[in-house]
XYZ file of C-alpha atoms in Angstrom:
734
model
C 75.571 90.287 131.353
C 79.016 91.874 131.537
C 80.216 89.382 134.127
C 79.603 86.487 131.738
C 81.705 88.296 129.165
C 84.515 88.930 131.774
C 84.157 85.166 132.646
C 84.509 84.257 128.865
C 87.746 86.300 128.725
C 89.127 84.852 131.836
C 88.240 81.246 130.722
C 89.837 81.646 127.574
C 93.112 82.980 128.858
C 93.548 80.400 131.577
C 92.746 77.404 129.176
C 95.360 78.867 126.655
C 98.104 79.548 129.349
C 97.470 76.125 131.130
C 98.029 74.432 127.728
C 101.161 76.480 126.966
C 102.854 75.972 130.226
C 101.997 72.097 130.598
C 102.693 70.924 127.172
C 104.358 73.733 124.942
C 106.720 75.789 126.564
C 110.242 75.778 125.103
C 109.365 72.838 122.730
C 110.589 74.383 119.402
C 108.427 72.877 116.600
C 105.470 72.072 119.100
C 105.394 75.979 119.930
C 105.191 76.943 116.307
C 102.282 74.565 115.826
C 100.577 75.717 118.964
C 100.912 79.409 118.116
C 99.658 78.874 114.465
C 96.582 76.701 115.923
C 96.167 79.557 118.480
C 96.160 82.285 115.778
C 93.700 80.252 113.531
C 91.386 79.686 116.447
C 91.277 83.372 117.149
C 90.722 84.203 113.521
C 87.561 81.865 113.484
C 86.389 83.379 116.666
C 86.816 87.020 115.350
C 85.367 86.049 111.838
C 82.071 84.792 113.656
C 81.828 87.964 115.827
C 82.719 90.155 112.880
C 80.523 88.672 110.121
C 77.287 88.084 111.970
C 76.235 91.507 112.782
C 76.897 95.243 112.216
C 78.692 97.551 114.309
C 76.639 99.933 116.324
C 79.418 102.494 115.884
C 78.409 102.747 112.075
C 75.378 104.809 113.270
C 77.464 107.284 115.379
C 78.135 110.879 114.105
C 80.587 113.294 115.587
C 80.439 111.127 118.979
C 76.689 111.282 119.235
C 74.222 108.388 118.775
C 75.464 105.528 120.860
C 74.012 106.915 124.280
C 77.054 106.182 126.330
C 78.411 109.699 126.392
C 80.927 111.491 124.021
C 84.113 110.360 126.022
C 83.180 106.711 126.177
C 82.064 106.726 122.574
C 85.421 108.155 121.552
C 87.222 105.260 123.764
C 85.013 102.762 121.903
C 86.117 104.126 118.434
C 89.709 104.159 119.176
C 89.900 100.894 121.065
C 87.989 98.885 118.673
C 90.190 100.327 115.704
C 93.071 99.054 117.716
C 91.823 95.804 118.805
C 91.021 94.863 115.047
C 94.757 95.872 114.468
C 96.076 93.592 117.334
C 93.863 90.772 116.243
C 95.128 90.659 112.782
C 98.720 91.054 114.000
C 98.295 87.987 116.393
C 96.614 85.890 113.507
C 99.525 86.715 110.937
C 102.450 86.632 113.492
C 103.479 82.863 113.684
C 103.429 82.783 109.917
C 105.852 85.716 109.656
C 107.755 85.786 112.829
C 110.078 88.658 113.059
C 111.731 90.584 116.153
C 109.795 93.703 115.490
C 106.369 91.801 115.583
C 107.120 90.309 118.845
C 107.963 93.575 120.175
C 104.567 94.968 118.872
C 102.720 91.920 120.684
C 104.657 92.510 123.835
C 104.006 96.088 124.252
C 101.534 97.297 121.724
C 99.029 94.617 121.641
C 99.276 94.133 125.613
C 98.658 97.801 126.278
C 95.558 97.714 123.738
C 94.313 94.540 125.570
C 94.638 95.811 128.947
C 92.725 99.231 128.044
C 90.213 96.996 126.254
C 89.581 94.888 129.396
C 89.534 98.055 131.580
C 86.956 99.866 129.237
C 85.176 96.523 128.112
C 81.714 97.901 128.693
C 82.006 100.711 126.184
C 84.107 98.625 123.810
C 81.259 96.036 123.555
C 78.609 98.675 123.276
C 80.457 100.182 120.279
C 80.067 97.010 118.559
C 76.979 95.187 119.803
C 74.723 98.378 120.955
C 74.048 100.288 124.132
C 71.434 97.511 125.199
C 73.985 94.548 124.856
C 73.894 93.833 128.456
C 70.058 93.418 128.751
C 70.309 89.709 127.832
C 72.492 87.196 126.353
C 74.608 88.220 123.262
C 76.865 85.798 121.479
C 78.885 88.589 119.983
C 79.748 90.036 123.209
C 80.792 86.593 124.578
C 82.979 86.217 121.528
C 84.519 89.553 122.073
C 85.493 88.277 125.602
C 86.988 85.363 124.289
C 88.997 87.334 121.781
C 90.433 89.605 124.710
C 91.418 86.441 126.481
C 93.229 85.174 123.480
C 95.077 88.458 123.030
C 95.913 88.536 126.693
C 97.223 84.890 126.535
C 99.369 85.733 123.437
C 101.066 88.605 125.079
C 102.045 86.566 128.141
C 103.357 83.668 125.909
C 105.400 86.143 123.719
C 106.884 87.777 126.908
C 107.653 84.237 128.108
C 109.362 83.170 125.011
C 111.046 86.425 124.058
C 111.671 88.089 127.418
C 111.171 91.551 128.613
C 114.449 93.113 127.184
C 113.801 95.366 124.088
C 116.179 94.763 121.208
C 117.259 97.656 119.011
C 116.092 95.606 115.983
C 112.555 95.506 117.575
C 112.130 99.277 117.831
C 111.699 99.398 114.080
C 108.397 97.841 114.702
C 107.007 101.306 115.989
C 106.649 102.891 112.488
C 104.300 99.968 111.688
C 101.631 100.862 114.350
C 100.151 104.017 112.260
C 100.036 101.661 109.180
C 98.389 98.740 111.141
C 95.560 101.275 112.564
C 95.090 102.697 109.135
C 94.786 99.484 107.352
C 92.136 98.242 109.785
C 90.215 101.523 110.247
C 86.312 100.962 109.631
C 84.797 103.411 107.167
C 82.626 104.758 110.107
C 85.585 105.886 112.184
C 86.072 109.400 110.587
C 82.444 110.365 110.655
C 81.936 108.939 113.960
C 84.792 110.957 115.546
C 84.588 114.172 113.502
C 81.185 114.422 111.690
C 81.422 116.390 108.601
C 84.458 117.125 106.782
C 84.966 120.871 106.981
C 84.015 122.804 103.867
C 83.189 119.671 102.096
C 82.644 120.330 98.324
C 81.601 116.836 97.341
C 84.158 114.149 96.225
C 82.829 113.601 92.467
C 83.250 115.466 89.041
C 86.804 116.482 89.935
C 86.016 118.810 92.734
C 88.841 119.616 95.174
C 88.041 116.912 97.633
C 87.705 114.448 94.757
C 91.061 115.291 93.452
C 92.421 115.041 97.081
C 91.084 111.568 97.152
C 92.562 110.749 93.797
C 96.040 112.293 95.015
C 95.887 109.896 98.171
C 95.309 106.908 95.844
C 98.600 107.855 94.134
C 100.607 108.923 97.007
C 100.066 105.879 99.063
C 101.440 103.228 96.822
C 104.675 105.643 96.492
C 105.038 105.762 100.066
C 104.680 102.077 100.533
C 107.064 101.206 97.742
C 109.699 103.627 99.264
C 109.243 101.943 102.688
C 109.398 98.445 101.606
C 111.626 98.430 98.497
C 114.882 98.294 100.432
C 113.781 95.363 102.622
C 115.526 92.338 101.400
C 113.355 90.035 103.411
C 110.643 89.400 100.684
C 108.558 87.115 103.001
C 108.326 89.913 105.509
C 107.371 92.372 102.601
C 104.601 89.738 101.497
C 103.376 89.734 105.258
C 103.007 93.509 105.330
C 101.200 93.647 102.144
C 99.054 90.717 103.313
C 98.344 92.538 106.543
C 97.246 95.508 104.557
C 95.133 93.703 102.227
C 93.320 91.844 105.010
C 92.940 94.880 107.032
C 91.257 96.681 104.187
C 89.281 93.711 103.545
C 88.036 93.931 107.080
C 87.231 97.614 106.457
C 85.267 96.767 103.485
C 83.336 94.104 104.979
C 81.920 96.470 107.667
C 79.243 96.998 105.087
C 79.154 93.379 103.688
C 78.211 91.002 106.601
C 76.825 87.622 106.105
C 73.058 88.857 106.651
C 73.844 91.331 103.612
C 74.254 88.547 101.138
C 70.552 87.635 101.488
C 69.976 90.832 99.372
C 71.190 89.854 95.676
C 72.176 93.493 95.045
C 74.648 93.039 98.044
C 76.704 90.210 96.651
C 80.321 91.539 96.035
C 80.001 90.707 92.189
C 81.155 94.175 91.135
C 84.544 93.854 89.627
C 86.439 96.041 92.186
C 84.578 94.079 94.900
C 86.219 90.950 93.760
C 89.623 92.486 94.351
C 89.132 92.710 98.151
C 88.753 88.977 98.178
C 91.272 87.896 95.539
C 94.363 89.939 96.643
C 94.496 88.207 100.055
C 94.146 84.824 98.392
C 96.797 85.683 95.871
C 99.248 86.717 98.680
C 98.429 83.617 101.052
C 98.397 81.014 98.390
C 100.406 82.649 95.567
C 97.782 81.977 92.967
C 99.741 83.216 89.795
C 96.793 83.163 87.234
C 94.288 84.665 89.585
C 96.812 87.461 90.344
C 97.306 88.476 86.920
C 93.557 88.860 86.340
C 93.457 91.421 89.134
C 96.712 93.084 87.711
C 95.359 93.528 84.306
C 91.548 93.756 84.832
C 91.074 95.132 88.298
C 93.552 97.676 88.285
C 91.872 99.414 85.213
C 88.338 98.985 86.536
C 89.323 100.777 89.954
C 91.070 103.527 88.019
C 88.008 104.163 86.122
C 85.810 103.992 89.193
C 87.831 106.381 91.082
C 87.576 108.938 88.141
C 83.604 108.308 87.920
C 82.813 107.503 91.599
C 79.089 106.352 91.956
C 78.471 106.274 95.899
C 75.540 107.565 97.341
C 76.794 110.452 99.543
C 77.901 113.414 97.499
C 78.712 116.082 100.021
C 81.219 114.591 102.562
C 84.476 112.703 102.240
C 84.096 111.527 105.772
C 80.762 109.921 104.855
C 80.457 106.113 105.369
C 80.022 105.110 101.835
C 82.586 107.528 100.382
C 85.490 106.133 102.736
C 84.098 102.673 101.911
C 84.331 103.335 98.184
C 87.844 104.701 98.149
C 89.083 102.057 100.567
C 87.825 99.478 98.138
C 89.109 101.103 95.024
C 92.407 102.159 96.357
C 93.367 98.495 97.015
C 92.158 97.344 93.817
C 94.127 99.951 92.073
C 97.643 99.980 93.470
C 97.997 96.730 95.409
C 98.555 94.536 92.312
C 101.044 97.030 90.822
C 102.892 97.240 94.162
C 103.117 93.471 94.549
C 104.904 93.326 91.051
C 106.908 96.478 91.898
C 108.170 94.865 95.126
C 108.818 91.619 93.380
C 106.284 89.410 95.199
C 105.110 88.585 91.590
C 107.396 88.705 88.434
C 106.646 91.092 85.784
C 103.875 89.909 83.399
C 104.746 88.137 80.201
C 102.303 87.436 77.166
C 100.996 84.288 78.764
C 100.084 86.182 81.731
C 97.951 88.688 79.811
C 96.395 85.544 78.322
C 95.406 84.126 81.720
C 93.950 87.379 82.534
C 91.833 87.854 79.633
C 90.423 84.254 80.179
C 89.556 85.163 83.836
C 87.893 88.515 82.577
C 85.951 86.454 80.055
C 84.636 84.190 82.925
C 83.898 87.003 85.048
C 82.177 88.887 82.283
C 79.933 86.000 81.681
C 78.999 85.525 85.269
C 78.109 89.205 85.516
C 76.071 89.138 82.483
C 74.241 86.158 83.497
C 73.716 87.369 86.996
C 72.372 90.613 85.807
C 69.858 89.055 83.422
C 68.677 86.356 86.117
C 68.709 88.597 89.382
C 66.904 91.394 87.674
C 63.815 89.217 87.865
C 63.889 89.694 91.689
C 65.397 93.169 92.247
C 67.232 95.839 90.145
C 71.047 94.723 89.795
C 73.839 96.071 87.942
C 77.011 94.175 88.232
C 80.002 95.952 86.353
C 77.670 98.389 85.140
C 76.712 96.454 81.851
C 73.111 96.304 82.822
C 72.441 99.887 82.747
C 73.480 102.991 80.846
C 75.558 104.223 83.751
C 78.847 104.256 81.473
C 76.749 104.997 78.238
C 75.529 108.262 79.736
C 79.100 109.451 80.245
C 80.117 108.385 76.605
C 77.339 110.212 74.795
C 74.052 109.623 72.727
C 75.807 107.112 70.285
C 76.693 104.795 73.426
C 72.964 105.148 74.725
C 71.682 104.108 71.283
C 73.854 100.976 71.352
C 72.641 100.059 75.011
C 68.933 100.404 74.128
C 69.276 97.771 71.445
C 67.833 95.012 73.669
C 67.218 91.197 73.246
C 64.796 89.461 75.624
C 63.599 85.888 76.215
C 61.856 83.817 78.874
C 62.908 80.655 80.440
C 59.851 79.592 82.294
C 58.599 82.454 84.373
C 61.992 84.216 84.240
C 62.844 86.881 81.881
C 66.392 87.443 80.533
C 67.224 90.765 78.969
C 70.578 91.452 77.349
C 72.162 94.528 75.288
C 74.120 92.299 72.852
C 75.984 94.833 70.633
C 76.761 97.222 73.719
C 77.864 94.447 75.782
C 79.933 92.936 73.303
C 81.718 96.239 72.431
C 82.043 96.948 76.147
C 84.004 93.736 76.526
C 86.235 94.307 73.641
C 87.079 97.940 74.442
C 87.833 97.018 78.119
C 90.023 94.074 76.976
C 91.891 96.295 74.610
C 92.529 99.172 77.129
C 93.579 96.410 79.647
C 96.305 95.491 77.041
C 97.468 99.245 76.813
C 97.705 99.428 80.465
C 100.280 96.823 80.032
C 102.544 99.145 78.244
C 101.933 101.727 80.642
C 102.933 99.508 83.437
C 106.106 98.477 81.645
C 107.128 102.234 80.878
C 106.502 103.034 84.617
C 108.553 100.124 85.870
C 111.475 100.950 83.491
C 111.202 104.538 84.702
C 111.531 103.337 88.244
C 114.452 100.826 87.301
C 116.190 103.886 85.799
C 115.822 105.927 88.963
C 117.264 103.124 91.159
C 120.018 102.523 88.592
C 121.029 106.158 88.809
C 120.949 106.113 92.663
C 123.099 102.977 92.753
C 125.588 104.661 90.259
C 125.835 107.626 92.195
C 126.647 105.421 95.286
C 129.543 103.827 93.366
C 130.746 107.185 92.056
C 130.633 108.401 95.614
C 132.707 105.469 96.784
C 135.155 105.798 93.640
C 135.777 109.542 94.986
C 136.353 108.380 98.586
C 138.823 105.760 97.247
C 140.649 108.362 94.913
C 141.013 110.551 98.029
C 142.762 107.689 99.733
C 144.848 106.982 96.768
C 145.970 110.404 96.465
C 147.046 110.224 100.225
C 149.435 107.427 99.190
C 147.584 104.633 101.000
C 146.698 102.205 98.188
C 149.769 101.808 96.453
C 151.855 100.281 98.957
C 148.911 97.786 99.917
C 148.440 96.758 96.410
C 152.058 95.908 95.756
C 151.823 93.510 98.583
C 148.692 91.596 97.390
C 148.829 88.199 95.656
C 147.933 88.315 92.103
C 144.888 86.298 91.811
C 141.418 86.330 90.111
C 138.762 84.312 91.661
C 135.063 83.632 90.968
C 133.203 81.918 93.896
C 129.879 80.587 93.304
C 129.135 83.656 90.893
C 125.768 83.843 89.225
C 124.082 86.406 86.838
C 120.509 86.876 85.580
C 119.004 89.759 83.917
C 116.144 91.744 85.511
C 113.698 89.857 87.085
C 114.060 86.785 84.489
C 114.179 83.180 85.980
C 116.802 82.162 83.545
C 120.476 82.759 84.572
C 122.907 83.700 81.985
C 125.705 82.244 84.395
C 124.926 79.909 87.143
C 127.272 78.916 90.134
C 130.612 79.611 88.234
C 133.751 79.139 90.174
C 137.195 79.896 88.867
C 140.799 80.590 90.185
C 143.477 82.142 88.008
C 146.989 82.792 89.079
C 149.689 85.258 88.409
C 151.908 84.256 85.416
C 149.064 82.528 83.545
C 147.586 83.199 80.137
C 144.221 81.794 80.591
C 141.998 80.801 77.863
C 138.112 81.191 78.109
C 136.215 79.179 75.538
C 132.588 78.859 74.571
C 129.886 79.279 72.045
C 128.201 82.663 71.324
C 125.628 83.296 74.354
C 127.493 80.747 76.473
C 128.164 83.434 79.285
C 131.735 84.687 78.487
C 130.965 88.311 78.156
C 128.772 88.017 81.082
C 131.370 87.105 83.465
C 133.975 89.260 82.043
C 131.562 92.486 82.321
C 130.899 91.374 85.793
C 134.611 91.066 86.697
C 135.323 94.828 85.351
C 132.197 96.124 86.967
C 130.128 96.994 84.133
C 126.938 95.100 85.333
C 126.177 94.127 88.785
C 126.503 90.612 90.449
C 123.293 88.775 91.376
C 124.887 86.319 93.743
C 128.349 84.944 94.802
C 131.602 86.826 94.743
C 134.425 87.895 92.387
C 137.887 89.142 93.644
C 140.573 90.731 92.046
C 143.870 90.534 93.772
C 141.916 90.015 97.142
C 139.495 93.147 96.300
C 135.886 92.290 96.090
C 134.602 93.662 92.900
C 130.990 94.444 94.405
C 132.351 96.039 97.686
C 135.670 97.455 96.658
C 135.107 98.327 93.134
C 137.705 101.027 92.871
C 140.560 98.934 94.252
C 139.415 95.970 92.021
C 139.313 98.197 88.791
C 142.734 99.818 89.692
C 144.206 96.277 89.155
C 142.400 95.481 85.767
C 143.079 96.442 82.313
C 140.135 95.753 79.971
C 139.887 95.249 76.268
C 136.206 94.864 75.303
C 134.781 93.056 72.472
C 133.447 96.551 70.965
C 135.748 99.427 71.599
C 134.520 102.959 71.878
C 136.996 105.713 71.579
C 137.078 109.419 71.548
C 138.042 109.585 67.793
C 138.652 113.371 67.790
C 141.613 112.853 70.023
C 144.945 111.546 68.787
C 146.176 108.330 69.920
C 148.605 109.959 72.178
C 145.934 112.229 73.745
C 143.549 109.417 74.370
C 146.108 107.149 76.090
C 147.471 110.075 78.146
C 143.814 110.762 79.110
C 143.418 107.161 80.366
C 146.640 107.373 82.270
C 145.339 110.350 83.914
C 142.336 108.581 85.240
C 144.453 105.982 86.868
C 146.848 108.699 88.217
C 149.995 107.390 86.368
C 153.184 109.530 86.716
C 154.378 111.176 83.550
C 157.797 109.258 83.587
C 156.030 105.899 84.093
C 153.433 106.477 81.306
C 156.079 107.669 78.940
C 158.225 104.616 79.459
C 154.915 102.406 78.937
C 153.652 104.181 75.956
C 157.064 104.198 74.075
C 157.277 100.494 74.718
C 153.829 99.570 73.268
C 153.926 102.168 70.422
C 157.046 100.512 69.242
C 155.681 96.999 69.664
C 152.615 97.785 67.678
C 154.375 99.895 65.218
C 152.306 102.906 65.590
C 155.053 105.597 65.635
C 154.092 107.379 62.372
C 150.352 107.501 63.410
C 150.216 107.952 67.106
C 149.977 111.708 66.985
C 147.052 111.624 64.308
C 143.433 111.745 65.208
C 141.913 108.358 66.126
C 139.116 108.812 63.365
C 141.877 108.266 60.623
C 142.984 104.933 62.056
C 142.045 101.629 60.634
C 140.076 99.020 62.598
C 143.314 97.297 63.745
C 145.012 100.550 64.708
C 142.067 101.309 66.824
C 142.285 97.990 68.528
C 145.794 98.464 69.287
C 145.080 101.839 70.964
C 142.585 100.160 73.030
C 145.203 97.610 74.222
C 147.801 100.300 74.881
C 145.154 102.373 77.008
C 144.464 98.933 79.059
C 148.040 98.343 79.897
C 149.126 101.959 80.568
C 148.767 101.503 84.167
C 150.462 98.032 84.134
C 147.463 96.146 85.526
C 148.032 92.909 87.403
C 144.893 91.358 85.612
C 144.506 91.975 81.837
C 141.215 90.916 80.501
C 140.668 90.569 76.554
C 137.161 89.944 75.354
C 137.556 88.829 71.528
C 140.517 91.147 70.982
C 141.651 89.645 67.792
C 138.412 89.970 65.681
C 139.360 91.758 62.277
C 143.060 91.920 63.061
C 145.628 90.969 60.360
C 148.167 88.097 60.822
C 150.921 90.698 61.967
C 148.719 92.316 64.412
C 147.608 89.168 65.878
C 151.283 88.126 66.265
C 152.105 91.481 68.043
C 149.159 90.932 70.546
C 150.208 87.408 71.200
C 153.642 88.629 72.053
C 152.301 91.489 74.340
C 150.143 88.966 76.225
C 153.344 86.695 76.701
C 155.373 89.393 77.899
C 152.556 90.594 80.382
C 152.314 87.066 81.755
C 156.103 86.455 82.179
C 156.117 89.598 84.343
C 154.038 87.692 86.730
C 150.553 89.120 85.798
C 147.421 87.317 84.794
C 146.230 87.619 81.113
C 142.537 86.532 80.892
C 141.775 85.618 77.264
C 138.323 85.090 75.611
C 138.369 84.082 72.037
C 136.820 82.016 69.276
C 140.149 81.493 67.775
C 141.061 78.043 69.182
C 144.369 77.748 67.449
C 145.477 81.085 69.058
C 144.082 80.038 72.481
C 146.185 76.818 72.037
C 149.577 78.319 71.091
C 149.636 80.985 73.864
C 147.479 79.808 76.898
C 148.772 77.584 79.775
C 145.055 76.819 81.132
C 141.647 76.780 79.477
C 138.126 76.823 80.787
C 135.056 75.892 78.711
C 131.616 77.385 79.306
C 128.357 76.315 77.914
C 124.726 77.628 78.721
C 126.234 79.628 81.781
C 127.866 76.698 83.368
C 131.574 76.144 83.489
C 132.159 72.500 82.336
C 135.694 72.322 83.515
C 139.222 74.062 83.654
C 142.161 72.033 82.272
C 145.887 72.528 81.627
C 146.696 72.755 77.878
C 149.608 70.330 78.441
C 147.148 67.724 79.742
C 144.702 68.233 76.657
C 147.407 68.011 74.093
C 148.391 64.547 75.449
C 145.240 63.286 74.104
C 144.793 65.226 71.023
C 144.127 68.916 69.932
C 142.379 71.739 71.854
C 139.925 71.974 69.023
C 138.679 68.343 69.266
C 138.475 68.577 73.083
C 136.307 71.657 73.005
C 134.079 69.866 70.441
C 133.773 66.823 72.646
C 133.168 68.729 75.691
C 130.528 71.105 74.296
C 128.736 68.213 72.926
C 127.624 66.985 76.312
C 126.928 68.705 79.553
C 128.888 66.347 81.769
C 131.680 67.649 83.926
C 135.442 67.153 83.725
C 135.768 63.889 85.931
C 132.867 62.052 84.153
C 134.419 63.078 80.689
C 137.913 61.704 81.868
C 136.337 58.472 83.019
C 134.452 58.217 79.595
C 137.609 58.739 77.692
C 139.510 56.276 79.701
C 136.884 53.368 79.298
C 136.981 54.125 75.481
């Protein structure tokens, strides 16, 4: 009876609301636990109702077949789809709480719940059948309880979040079509519209087959674009989990508990397993299981979409066609999307090994299940118990397939196709390995696109800063800034790697200092320097140059920096004078100022006779001097040198040292990285030692020299990972 169903709805609502207002309201942690318990209880009720019977709407075609009229049939289809979307939203909400989800529950879910209660009869008949109210129906009662849960959840959300709509909440509106699409049952399209107009059959690369394939490629691209800029990776995981569970619901419309009594209906086909594995991987973060789906399921789904094997061949709105592509879309693009959005790291060799082990286990289960269950009914899991794939490969594959081996165990007969099935496994595993390289190429391509976009943004910022500079606004401000180089908890790692090249480095260098930077090869010296000068992005932390943030004010920071790299690159067809003037032009240095600076350094480095010759005629030392002059032509406040003395003769080394002293005496910073400890000891005022990406300590040279040489100090410090205070205590005790 409908009154019993409404009673179940009201009863569930009153019990939940009473518990909330008596024991939970405004109780912080208790509220969180209550909402999670409520959501899981709703999930259990819904699972029982959903899995223990087929939906009556499955048999509807173009709004005909339910015997309640076209209008109420349409209402039933639309509302039931939205009810599924709201139930899944409520189930996941307390685990991924965000403002936009609160808004969806307050307004979208509330509206759907009110309409569902108002039209409870057609809504229930669409699931349980037109004769549902002729007697007791457990599924109808459970539907009433579901609506009570949804209504109570809406009231609780209003009570906790208020009625006011925040601007941040409105972004949830774009999620509603995605929610409806993700939870849409396979029968919805044919129940609403009947046949797709002018359908040619989605198979054999017909027009509609190609449309289905295009959708399978377009959907992940749209999802990636929509989610990639979201810095909240937990929210991204929640959205992907919603899609994967929603499509599992759609898939399970045809795979209810009663169906599993038929051995041919067990979800043991490779792509069927993806519908269960992907939600599990998103919920529990099961790495090894995920890489099985990544390497094995994706390729299998792609092959299946190219060679579809559904029953209906003339309509893309048909139930089994929509079901087929819903299943294979998720198996195909969801694992790739999970890696692209950095929910899982990009695979390494060990991950491919896990996937092969998982595939071997799955393949063995499919082989045995096929041979065993064929005694009761014809089964063909993974298409290795029939010549479905062999037919598409030609006569030679059919010959391999018909090489059978059979034996009996008791009354059961087991038949295998050993050579065909062995080669099937080997070829599939080999192609899965090949897919890895395709994935990597695709990811590299996407990385390159985003890197280009980032560079374009920085170039645009550079142009804007240049316009400000041309207006005369920058120079005055720069002159008033304190000369200082600061690293604050700076960290850097490359790509998606877990190992940091530099971790939590903090450093402060003041004007007038020649600051030495020592460390073994690979210690992180060049990584820090390249991040200071803006060559590579910062993973976390901050770097400021004369008060300008390197990441957010790159032009202004670079205007204060002169950089001598460890490997210079010059335009060698230019003369030394042309090249230095070119650099001066980039910095907007006046003719008078640059001529004075150039004359000073050309004389210091004794380049008078060669300065107007092409750079390609210069020796290594002369090229290095041109690099130094071009780094100093704009009189930078911070001069950074990365191994500048490599390959220089003693005279040139002396000249560079004198240049460093002069620059520091003028109140500027000289930041000097070198392997030549004796040079560092002779010119630097302070020194930092870095090992394995960690700055061990920063010390005054005068303090170090009281207890010995810098060389011995460096060897002692790099022999251990302890920090400066511990080292001093050890030395004092000794």
